[in-house]
Coordinates of C-alpha atoms in Angstrom, one line a residue:
X1 CA -0.2 -0.1 0.1
X2 CA 2.8 2.3 0.8
X3 CA 4.3 1.9 -2.6
X4 CA 1.0 2.7 -4.3
X5 CA 0.6 5.6 -2.2
X6 CA 4.3 6.9 -3.1
X7 CA 3.4 6.1 -6.8
X8 CA 0.4 8.4 -6.2
X9 CA 2.4 10.9 -4.7
X10 CA 4.7 10.6 -7.8
X11 CA 1.9 11.4 -10.2
X12 CA 0.9 14.5 -8.4
X13 CA 4.6 15.8 -8.3
X14 CA 4.6 16.0 -12.0
X15 CA 2.0 19.1 -11.5
X16 CA 4.2 21.0 -9.0
X17 CA 4.1 24.7 -9.6
X18 CA 6.9 26.7 -7.8
X19 CA 4.6 29.8 -7.7
X20 CA 2.0 27.9 -6.0
X21 CA 4.2 26.2 -3.6
X22 CA 5.2 29.4 -2.2
X23 CA 1.7 31.1 -2.4
X24 CA -0.3 28.6 -0.9
X25 CA 1.0 28.2 2.5
X26 CA 0.2 31.9 3.3
X27 CA -3.1 31.4 1.7
X28 CA -4.0 28.5 3.8
X29 CA -2.8 30.0 7.0
X30 CA 0.3 27.7 7.9
X31 CA 2.0 29.8 10.1
X32 CA 2.4 29.7 13.9
X33 CA -1.1 29.8 15.8
X34 CA -3.0 29.7 12.6
X35 CA -5.4 27.3 11.7
X36 CA -3.4 25.6 9.2
X37 CA -0.2 25.5 11.1
X38 CA 2.3 23.2 10.1
X39 CA 0.6 22.2 7.0
X40 CA 2.8 21.3 3.9
X41 CA 2.0 22.1 0.4
X42 CA 3.8 20.3 -2.8
X43 CA 2.1 23.4 -4.8
X44 CA -0.4 21.8 -7.2
X45 CA -4.1 23.3 -8.1
X46 CA -7.3 21.4 -7.4
X47 CA -8.0 20.5 -11.1
X48 CA -4.7 18.6 -11.5
X49 CA -5.1 17.2 -8.2
X50 CA -8.7 15.8 -9.5
X51 CA -7.1 14.3 -12.5
X52 CA -4.8 12.1 -10.5
X53 CA -7.7 11.3 -8.2
X54 CA -10.0 10.0 -11.2
X55 CA -6.7 7.7 -12.2
X56 CA -6.6 6.1 -9.0
X57 CA -10.0 6.2 -7.7
X58 CA -10.6 2.4 -7.4
X59 CA -7.5 1.9 -4.9
X60 CA -8.6 0.2 -1.9
X61 CA -9.3 2.2 1.4
X62 CA -5.6 1.6 2.9
X63 CA -3.8 3.5 -0.2
X64 CA -6.6 6.3 0.9
X65 CA -5.5 6.0 4.5
X66 CA -1.8 6.0 3.4
X67 CA -2.2 9.4 1.6
X68 CA -4.2 10.8 4.4
X69 CA -1.4 10.2 6.6
X70 CA 0.6 12.3 4.3
X71 CA 2.5 15.5 5.6
X72 CA 1.4 17.2 2.2
X73 CA -1.9 18.7 2.0
X74 CA -2.4 17.8 -1.9
X75 CA -1.9 14.2 -1.0
X76 CA -4.7 14.3 1.6
X77 CA -7.0 16.1 -0.9
X78 CA -6.3 13.4 -3.5
X79 CA -7.2 10.7 -1.4
X80 CA -10.6 12.6 -0.4
X81 CA -11.2 13.3 -4.0
X82 CA -10.5 9.6 -4.9
X83 CA -13.3 8.7 -2.6
X84 CA -15.5 11.4 -3.9
X85 CA -14.8 9.8 -7.4
X86 CA -15.8 6.4 -6.1
X87 CA -18.8 7.1 -4.3
X88 CA -20.4 8.7 -7.6
X89 CA -20.0 5.1 -9.0
X90 CA -20.6 3.0 -5.9
X91 CA -23.8 1.1 -4.9
X92 CA -25.7 1.7 -1.5
X93 CA -23.3 -0.7 0.2
X94 CA -20.0 0.6 -1.4
X95 CA -21.4 4.4 -0.5
X96 CA -21.9 3.0 3.2
X97 CA -18.5 1.8 3.2
X98 CA -17.0 4.9 1.8
X99 CA -19.1 7.1 4.2
X100 CA -17.9 5.2 7.2
X101 CA -14.2 5.2 6.1
X102 CA -14.6 8.9 5.5
X103 CA -15.9 9.5 9.2
X104 CA -12.9 7.3 10.7
X105 CA -10.2 9.9 9.0
X106 CA -11.7 13.5 9.9
X107 CA -8.7 14.1 12.2
X108 CA -6.7 14.1 8.8
X109 CA -9.5 15.8 6.7
X110 CA -7.8 19.2 8.6
X111 CA -8.1 22.3 6.3
X112 CA -11.4 23.9 4.9
X113 CA -10.6 23.1 1.5
X114 CA -10.4 19.6 2.2
X115 CA -13.7 19.7 4.0
X116 CA -15.5 21.6 1.1
X117 CA -14.3 19.4 -1.7
X118 CA -15.3 16.2 0.2
X119 CA -18.3 16.5 2.7
X120 CA -21.0 17.8 0.7
X121 CA -20.3 14.8 -1.8
X122 CA -19.8 12.1 0.7
X123 CA -21.6 13.0 4.1
X124 CA -24.3 15.0 2.4
X125 CA -25.1 12.5 -0.4
X126 CA -25.3 9.8 2.0
X127 CA -27.5 11.4 4.5
X128 CA -30.0 12.5 2.1
X129 CA -32.3 9.8 2.9
X130 CA -31.1 8.8 6.0
X131 CA -30.7 9.9 10.0
X132 CA -28.8 13.1 10.4
X133 CA -27.7 11.8 13.6
X134 CA -23.9 12.1 12.8
X135 CA -24.4 15.7 11.5
X136 CA -25.2 16.7 15.2
X137 CA -22.4 14.5 16.9
X138 CA -20.0 16.3 14.5
X139 CA -21.0 19.7 15.4
X140 CA -20.8 18.9 19.0
X141 CA -17.3 17.4 18.6
X142 CA -14.2 19.8 20.0
X143 CA -12.4 19.4 16.6
X144 CA -13.0 22.5 14.3
X145 CA -12.8 20.3 11.0
X146 CA -15.9 17.8 12.2
X147 CA -17.6 21.2 12.9
X148 CA -17.2 22.2 9.7
X149 CA -18.0 18.7 7.9
X150 CA -21.2 19.0 9.7
X151 CA -22.2 22.3 8.4
X152 CA -20.8 22.2 5.1
X153 CA -22.2 18.7 4.3
X154 CA -25.8 20.4 4.5
X155 CA -25.3 22.3 1.2
X156 CA -26.2 18.9 -0.7
X157 CA -29.6 19.0 1.5
X158 CA -30.0 22.4 0.8
X159 CA -29.9 22.0 -2.6
X160 CA -32.5 19.3 -2.6
X161 CA -34.8 21.9 -0.6
X162 CA -34.1 20.1 2.8
X163 CA -33.6 23.0 5.3
X164 CA -34.2 21.8 8.7
X165 CA -30.4 20.3 9.6
X166 CA -28.9 23.8 8.7
X167 CA -31.5 25.7 10.6
X168 CA -30.9 23.5 13.8
X169 CA -27.2 23.8 13.5
X170 CA -27.2 27.2 12.9
X171 CA -28.9 28.0 16.1
X172 CA -26.9 25.3 17.7
X173 CA -23.4 27.0 16.4
X174 CA -24.7 30.5 16.4
X175 CA -22.0 31.9 18.9
X176 CA -19.2 30.0 17.5
X177 CA -15.7 32.2 18.0
X178 CA -14.1 30.7 14.7
X179 CA -14.0 32.7 11.6
X180 CA -14.2 29.5 9.6
X181 CA -17.3 28.2 11.4
X182 CA -19.0 32.0 11.2
X183 CA -18.1 32.0 7.3
X184 CA -19.5 28.3 6.7
X185 CA -22.8 28.8 8.3
X186 CA -23.3 32.1 6.8
X187 CA -22.4 30.6 3.3
X188 CA -25.3 28.2 4.2
X189 CA -27.7 30.1 5.1
X190 CA -27.2 32.2 1.9
X191 CA -27.4 28.7 0.1
X192 CA -30.9 28.3 1.5
X193 CA -32.1 32.0 1.1
X194 CA -31.5 31.3 -2.8
X195 CA -34.1 28.7 -2.4
X196 CA -36.3 30.0 0.3
X197 CA -35.7 33.7 1.0
X198 CA -38.8 34.2 3.6
X199 CA -37.1 31.3 5.7
X200 CA -33.9 33.2 5.8
X201 CA -35.6 36.4 6.6
X202 CA -37.5 34.7 9.3
X203 CA -34.1 33.2 10.9
X204 CA -32.5 36.5 10.3
X205 CA -35.1 38.6 12.2
X206 CA -35.1 36.2 15.0
X207 CA -31.2 36.0 15.4
X208 CA -29.1 38.9 13.3
X209 CA -28.9 41.0 16.4
X210 CA -26.8 38.2 18.2
X211 CA -25.1 36.3 15.3
X212 CA -21.6 37.2 14.8
X213 CA -21.1 40.0 12.0
X214 CA -19.1 37.9 9.8
X215 CA -21.7 35.0 9.8
X216 CA -24.5 37.8 8.9
X217 CA -22.7 39.2 6.3
X218 CA -22.1 36.1 4.4
X219 CA -25.9 35.0 5.0
X220 CA -27.1 38.5 3.4
X221 CA -24.5 38.7 0.7
X222 CA -27.3 38.1 -2.2
X223 CA -29.9 40.5 -0.6
X224 CA -30.4 44.0 -1.9
X225 CA -27.9 47.1 -0.5
X226 CA -31.4 48.5 1.6
X227 CA -32.1 44.8 2.9
X228 CA -28.3 44.1 3.8
X229 CA -28.1 47.5 5.7
X230 CA -31.3 47.1 7.5
X231 CA -30.0 43.6 9.0
X232 CA -26.1 45.0 9.5
X233 CA -27.8 48.0 11.6
X234 CA -30.1 46.0 13.7

């Protein structure tokens, strides 16, 4: 398995961009005390990582697990994209295995793009017709990335006009201190508002006075200027 993981890393290394290698650590806040502290980047853009992931999507979970242990961000992303691609083509039994494996690896899904490029397409898709208990377990975690998985996974539900969980999770996490969670919740509320603006307005009328301003700004981004001003001034 290590040999196959090394082969995949070698494939990824063909796409290294020195400019991106210098830029990405700053973009993903890898400095001391920042949310991505210590993360290492090869310097590969997502479309190229996706190309490699599609090529190796049928590799066993052990290979993905090996890649997820990598110090290199793009190797971890490749493992997640491999699972996303595999999920698209799998039956119910296969998807359950992918879902369970994914949830067993959350400590290595440890930056916001890793979450955002995988959680909707595995967790969100899998839970469309199932109990949402895992979302609330993740939301109650002390691990920032598990909390973000819970929230961002709801975008798949929202796009299927299912708004119950994002409303509940937003209330539960309303006073979250981290801006990555405030942005994620605001983003999901905005997605809900695209489909049911009245429901978003009702939520904002109840909570806008106590929401963090970052969360509020993200949630009303698509509103007309006058509406945005009204909620920001409350």
